[in-house]
Every structure is written in C-alpha cells, then in structure tokens.
C-alpha cells in the first residue's frame, strides 16, 4: 500500500475501534480498498492495541502548547458559517481530463485559497468551507479529486468514493492540485494563493509542498499524514500545521514535520488543539469539537491574512 492508501485503511480501522463503524462495515470498506479479510483483521487488532496508549481528554498533553485561549463559539453555528457565501460549480481542463470544483469569490478579496477535501470527496461540507473562506475575504476553490472518475456525485456510496481515491497515485493528485492552483490564479489573477486541506486533504497539502508548489504562498494542513522522508526544500509557502492532542496516529508525526520545515527554512508554526481528536473541524462528523474548531478557524484566517496580503 502507498502511504495515503495505508492512511485511509488505518482511518477505517480506527473508526471501528472508536465505535464509529461496526466491524462488518469496517471489513466491507477495507475490502473495497483491496485489503483481504486476514489483513483487515490484523490491521484492526493493531489499531486497537495502539488505542490502549492513547491519551484521554482529561489527561492529554499537547506536544505544542497553545499560546492563546481558544476562540469562543457563537451560538451553535460552525465557525465562519454565519458569513458564508454560496459556491458555484466550475470546470476546467486538467492534465488528464476535465476537473470539477466549487468556488466562491470574496467581495473584497485578501487572497485566494484552494480547498482540499477529506477522503469522501467534494461533499457539501467541503463546499461550505470554501463558502466560509469567501465570506471571510478569501476567494476559494474546492477541487474534486474524483473528477476523472466522474466526480464525487457519481458515487452513491461514500465508501466507494473513498476506495476510488485510495486507488489514485499521489503523483496524479499533485498534478491535479497544481492545475487547481492554476485555475484559481485565473479566477483571482491579482491574488496570492494559499491552500488548506483536511485529514486526507491535509496529507495532500504536505504532498503538494513536497513537490515544490512555487505558486503557493501559504499552506494550512489540518491533521494530515506526513509523507515518508518529507522534503520541502523547493516549497515557498508559510506553513501552519494544525493537529489534535487525541489524534496519536497523525500527531505523532509532528516532530518530523517540524524538522522537515526547519530544514527547508520555511516560515512555520505547528499547533496542537488540546482535548480535540482527528477531524475535529468537521461539524458534520462525530468528532467535531466546537471550541477547537473556532480556535483553528481563527488561526487559519490570521495565517492567510498575514501571508496572502
């Protein structure tokens, strides 16, 4: 399995261990990834063993201290939703066929941001993130990395969409993401470009930076898996890495990310949200943490405001 393929498989197994998927459903989804029953059972057992050393919300100690109090939440709405703008579908010619996305133009843009989705594809939640960014002053384009397979909407079963993403080579993702950056430059020709990604998409932010991405001025990977032997020597972006204290599987890579960013001489800050778990920013998911999401959202806006100005 490639790094991203392995990450997706481990995510499914961890969801089962955490009680978010039945064993039968986890085995079904792993089967869609091409993982045999024996290998799936071994993976689930390994993830269950890892959970025994996992911190709890009461005892967790983040590997990087939060330097300010978390932002307060407003009512029950997710951060940025009150001012979110509607997105519109957009297509453009990509390196291997037509690419699809959803975009929203900020009224008075302070920069432009490419949004990279989780392993379920371009969902309504991802579109909402693009709309929230536009409402906050950043023209945003959410790319659909399943475009060459008919788009996310072609998959009635989200697990099938995840399996399709797992079968795509990382090199193709990088080519498509660079095409998305190019399309965003056409949509916002006078603006600097940033990129943000979540979970699987956070890992693709790291992949994009590893490939160079000279047109990207700022990057915010949310709890994304770090590539093996990460090398960001050709990147130019200022990087804000966001992690969760309870997310051992991804947060354990934070020291390696710090070292790789330092070697590359990139401006960077890595923060760990206390008492938050993997995917804490997704308000449609079971691990949503409103306090951590509000803090991470404000930090993201501040970062883009600083480095896309």
XYZ file of C-alpha atoms in Angstrom:
309
model
C 0.000 0.000 0.000
C 1.129 3.556 -0.691
C 1.349 5.963 2.222
C -2.045 7.542 1.509
C -3.649 4.155 0.846
C -2.326 2.871 4.162
C -3.539 6.023 5.909
C -7.082 5.536 4.607
C -7.090 1.887 5.659
C -5.878 2.799 9.145
C -8.530 5.504 9.369
C -11.270 2.967 8.662
C -9.846 0.561 11.236
C -9.547 3.333 13.828
C -13.148 4.412 13.204
C -14.201 0.874 14.061
C -12.057 0.772 17.191
C -13.572 4.095 18.279
C -17.071 2.712 17.832
C -17.944 4.780 14.757
C -18.231 1.772 12.428
C -19.414 -1.762 13.046
C -16.838 -4.472 12.435
C -18.853 -5.686 9.470
C -18.900 -2.223 7.876
C -15.199 -1.702 8.577
C -14.371 -5.027 6.907
C -16.576 -4.082 3.950
C -14.821 -0.753 3.498
C -11.392 -2.304 3.867
C -12.414 -4.894 1.300
C -13.250 -2.102 -1.135
C -9.658 -0.933 -0.681
C -8.421 -4.376 -1.656
C -7.448 -5.361 1.892
C -8.007 -9.085 2.479
C -10.043 -10.318 5.428
C -6.963 -11.600 7.215
C -5.027 -8.390 6.648
C -8.039 -6.331 7.729
C -8.371 -8.268 10.983
C -4.653 -7.779 11.656
C -4.931 -4.050 10.958
C -7.923 -3.654 13.266
C -6.091 -5.506 16.027
C -3.048 -3.270 15.597
C -5.184 -0.119 15.777
C -6.955 -1.465 18.871
C -3.585 -2.087 20.509
C -2.477 1.451 19.692
C -5.620 2.820 21.323
C -4.534 1.473 24.715
C -1.805 4.116 24.917
C -3.987 6.896 23.561
C -4.453 9.953 25.826
C -7.904 10.909 27.038
C -9.461 14.343 27.038
C -8.759 14.582 30.766
C -5.091 13.598 30.655
C -3.884 14.672 27.230
C -0.762 16.772 26.999
C -0.355 18.531 23.652
C 3.073 18.339 22.073
C 2.981 22.062 21.396
C 1.382 24.493 23.792
C -1.496 26.674 22.685
C -0.244 30.215 23.013
C -3.650 31.820 23.469
C -7.024 30.861 24.817
C -9.315 29.134 22.317
C -11.697 31.419 20.490
C -15.235 31.486 21.831
C -18.006 29.968 19.769
C -21.014 31.886 18.520
C -24.292 30.101 19.115
C -24.420 26.664 17.567
C -23.180 27.582 14.090
C -19.803 26.270 12.952
C -17.082 28.933 12.740
C -17.454 31.201 9.736
C -20.839 29.838 8.716
C -22.786 32.990 9.537
C -20.989 34.946 6.812
C -20.528 32.103 4.319
C -21.167 32.771 0.637
C -22.775 30.369 -1.798
C -20.446 28.403 -4.064
C -20.881 27.817 -7.774
C -19.761 24.784 -9.796
C -16.768 25.282 -12.059
C -14.918 23.066 -14.521
C -11.581 23.435 -16.274
C -9.242 21.292 -18.380
C -6.880 19.317 -16.180
C -3.786 17.293 -17.043
C -5.813 14.077 -17.524
C -9.274 15.352 -18.340
C -11.826 17.845 -17.108
C -11.585 18.816 -13.459
C -14.518 19.909 -11.332
C -14.817 22.100 -8.292
C -16.896 24.597 -6.366
C -15.832 28.178 -5.921
C -16.902 31.452 -4.360
C -15.463 34.908 -4.990
C -14.890 37.155 -1.987
C -16.442 40.598 -2.236
C -13.175 42.306 -1.316
C -10.573 39.553 -1.687
C -7.486 39.460 0.520
C -6.147 36.346 -1.187
C -7.296 33.102 -2.790
C -7.355 29.596 -1.294
C -7.500 26.092 -2.774
C -9.521 23.754 -0.516
C -8.627 20.031 -0.497
C -11.291 17.639 0.703
C -11.256 14.680 3.075
C -11.348 11.094 1.814
C -15.071 11.290 0.983
C -14.574 13.678 -1.921
C -16.167 17.040 -2.626
C -19.062 16.972 -0.159
C -21.441 19.739 0.838
C -19.344 20.243 3.969
C -16.243 20.938 1.881
C -18.233 23.361 -0.246
C -19.255 25.123 2.956
C -15.599 25.588 3.893
C -14.977 27.295 0.556
C -18.029 29.493 1.150
C -16.852 30.368 4.650
C -13.430 31.357 3.372
C -15.033 33.581 0.727
C -17.212 35.180 3.368
C -14.060 35.904 5.368
C -12.403 37.627 2.407
C -10.591 34.810 0.555
C -11.804 33.734 -2.865
C -11.879 29.943 -2.602
C -11.910 26.938 -4.909
C -12.715 23.457 -3.570
C -11.348 20.890 -6.007
C -12.938 17.483 -6.679
C -10.107 14.949 -6.878
C -12.548 12.328 -8.168
C -13.203 14.406 -11.291
C -11.554 11.944 -13.681
C -13.794 9.209 -12.261
C -16.991 11.156 -12.896
C -16.842 13.349 -9.809
C -17.861 12.702 -6.227
C -21.529 12.893 -7.168
C -21.137 9.774 -9.314
C -20.652 7.651 -6.183
C -23.820 6.765 -4.330
C -21.812 5.008 -1.619
C -19.311 7.262 0.189
C -17.182 4.189 0.885
C -16.865 3.640 -2.868
C -15.687 7.238 -3.251
C -13.069 6.659 -0.564
C -11.913 3.459 -2.261
C -11.629 5.273 -5.586
C -9.461 7.964 -4.010
C -7.261 5.295 -2.439
C -6.581 3.892 -5.906
C -5.259 7.139 -7.360
C -1.497 7.664 -7.473
C -0.143 10.534 -5.340
C 1.547 11.937 -8.455
C -1.843 12.370 -10.121
C -3.162 14.192 -7.088
C -0.223 16.599 -7.232
C -0.791 17.242 -10.935
C -4.484 17.905 -10.360
C -3.795 20.143 -7.369
C -1.297 22.189 -9.357
C -3.961 22.513 -12.046
C -6.355 23.716 -9.346
C -3.813 26.328 -8.263
C -3.569 27.423 -11.894
C -7.344 27.678 -12.204
C -7.514 29.708 -9.019
C -4.953 32.101 -10.458
C -7.286 32.601 -13.424
C -10.275 33.170 -11.150
C -8.329 35.559 -8.891
C -5.445 36.803 -11.062
C -4.188 39.511 -8.702
C -4.228 37.449 -5.513
C -1.612 35.347 -3.741
C -2.562 31.695 -3.391
C -2.995 29.619 -0.247
C -4.035 26.016 0.253
C -5.896 24.259 3.072
C -6.713 20.564 3.431
C -8.359 18.290 5.975
C -7.378 14.725 7.011
C -6.587 13.031 3.681
C -6.580 16.525 2.166
C -4.168 17.691 4.857
C -1.848 14.917 3.755
C -2.156 16.172 0.186
C -1.137 19.650 1.328
C 2.113 18.066 2.558
C 2.430 16.142 -0.732
C 1.945 19.344 -2.723
C 4.583 21.158 -0.699
C 6.935 18.235 -1.168
C 6.516 18.606 -4.929
C 7.530 22.265 -4.747
C 4.337 24.277 -5.324
C 6.196 27.549 -6.052
C 2.927 29.430 -6.625
C 1.608 28.651 -3.118
C 2.373 31.388 -0.580
C 0.636 29.900 2.475
C -0.484 26.420 3.472
C -2.602 25.039 6.317
C -2.717 21.233 6.618
C -5.293 20.091 9.189
C -4.235 16.802 10.855
C -2.766 15.442 7.646
C -0.384 12.460 7.395
C 3.195 13.473 6.685
C 4.881 11.758 3.709
C 7.800 9.481 4.462
C 11.152 11.291 4.265
C 9.397 14.627 3.773
C 11.454 17.196 1.881
C 10.050 20.689 1.414
C 13.243 22.222 0.036
C 11.587 23.596 -3.112
C 8.467 24.989 -1.425
C 7.957 28.704 -0.748
C 4.851 28.629 1.461
C 4.483 29.744 5.051
C 3.021 26.678 6.789
C 0.571 26.477 9.686
C 0.174 22.840 10.738
C -2.869 22.048 12.880
C -3.028 18.876 14.969
C -5.271 17.357 17.648
C -3.981 16.189 21.025
C -6.030 12.981 20.999
C -5.064 12.048 17.446
C -1.964 9.971 18.152
C -1.822 8.448 14.689
C -1.223 11.777 12.941
C 0.070 13.999 15.732
C 2.975 11.616 16.321
C 4.422 12.901 13.035
C 4.566 16.492 14.279
C 8.273 16.390 15.289
C 9.204 15.074 11.838
C 7.149 17.829 10.203
C 8.861 20.425 12.376
C 12.283 19.085 11.392
C 11.438 18.997 7.670
C 10.070 22.541 7.687
C 13.094 23.804 9.592
C 15.493 22.099 7.145
C 13.674 23.813 4.274
C 13.886 27.185 6.012
C 10.146 27.740 5.715
C 8.224 30.083 7.978
C 6.049 27.766 10.026
C 4.018 27.205 13.169
C 2.672 23.866 14.374
C -0.074 23.881 16.976
C -1.945 21.115 18.757
C -5.517 21.705 19.873
C -5.995 20.243 23.378
C -8.872 17.841 24.080
C -9.539 17.531 20.339
C -9.479 14.430 18.165
C -8.890 13.708 14.492
C -11.326 15.520 12.174
C -12.381 17.899 14.950
C -13.083 20.693 12.454
C -15.774 18.811 10.526
C -19.069 19.857 12.107
C -20.925 17.061 10.284
C -18.780 14.352 11.882
C -18.833 12.595 15.261
C -15.509 14.049 16.442
C -16.443 17.702 15.963
C -15.090 19.939 18.728
C -16.639 23.422 18.602
C -14.008 25.113 20.790
C -11.050 23.660 18.919
C -12.727 24.355 15.567
C -13.292 28.013 16.440
C -9.682 28.462 17.524
C -8.290 26.671 14.460
C -10.546 28.692 12.149
C -9.346 31.996 13.573
C -5.734 30.882 13.362
C -6.263 29.869 9.727
C -7.781 33.232 8.825
C -4.980 35.052 10.637
C -2.362 32.988 8.809
C -3.848 33.600 5.390
C -4.363 37.249 6.245
C -0.692 37.566 7.109
C 0.888 35.630 4.259
C -1.514 36.263 1.378
C -1.629 40.018 1.889
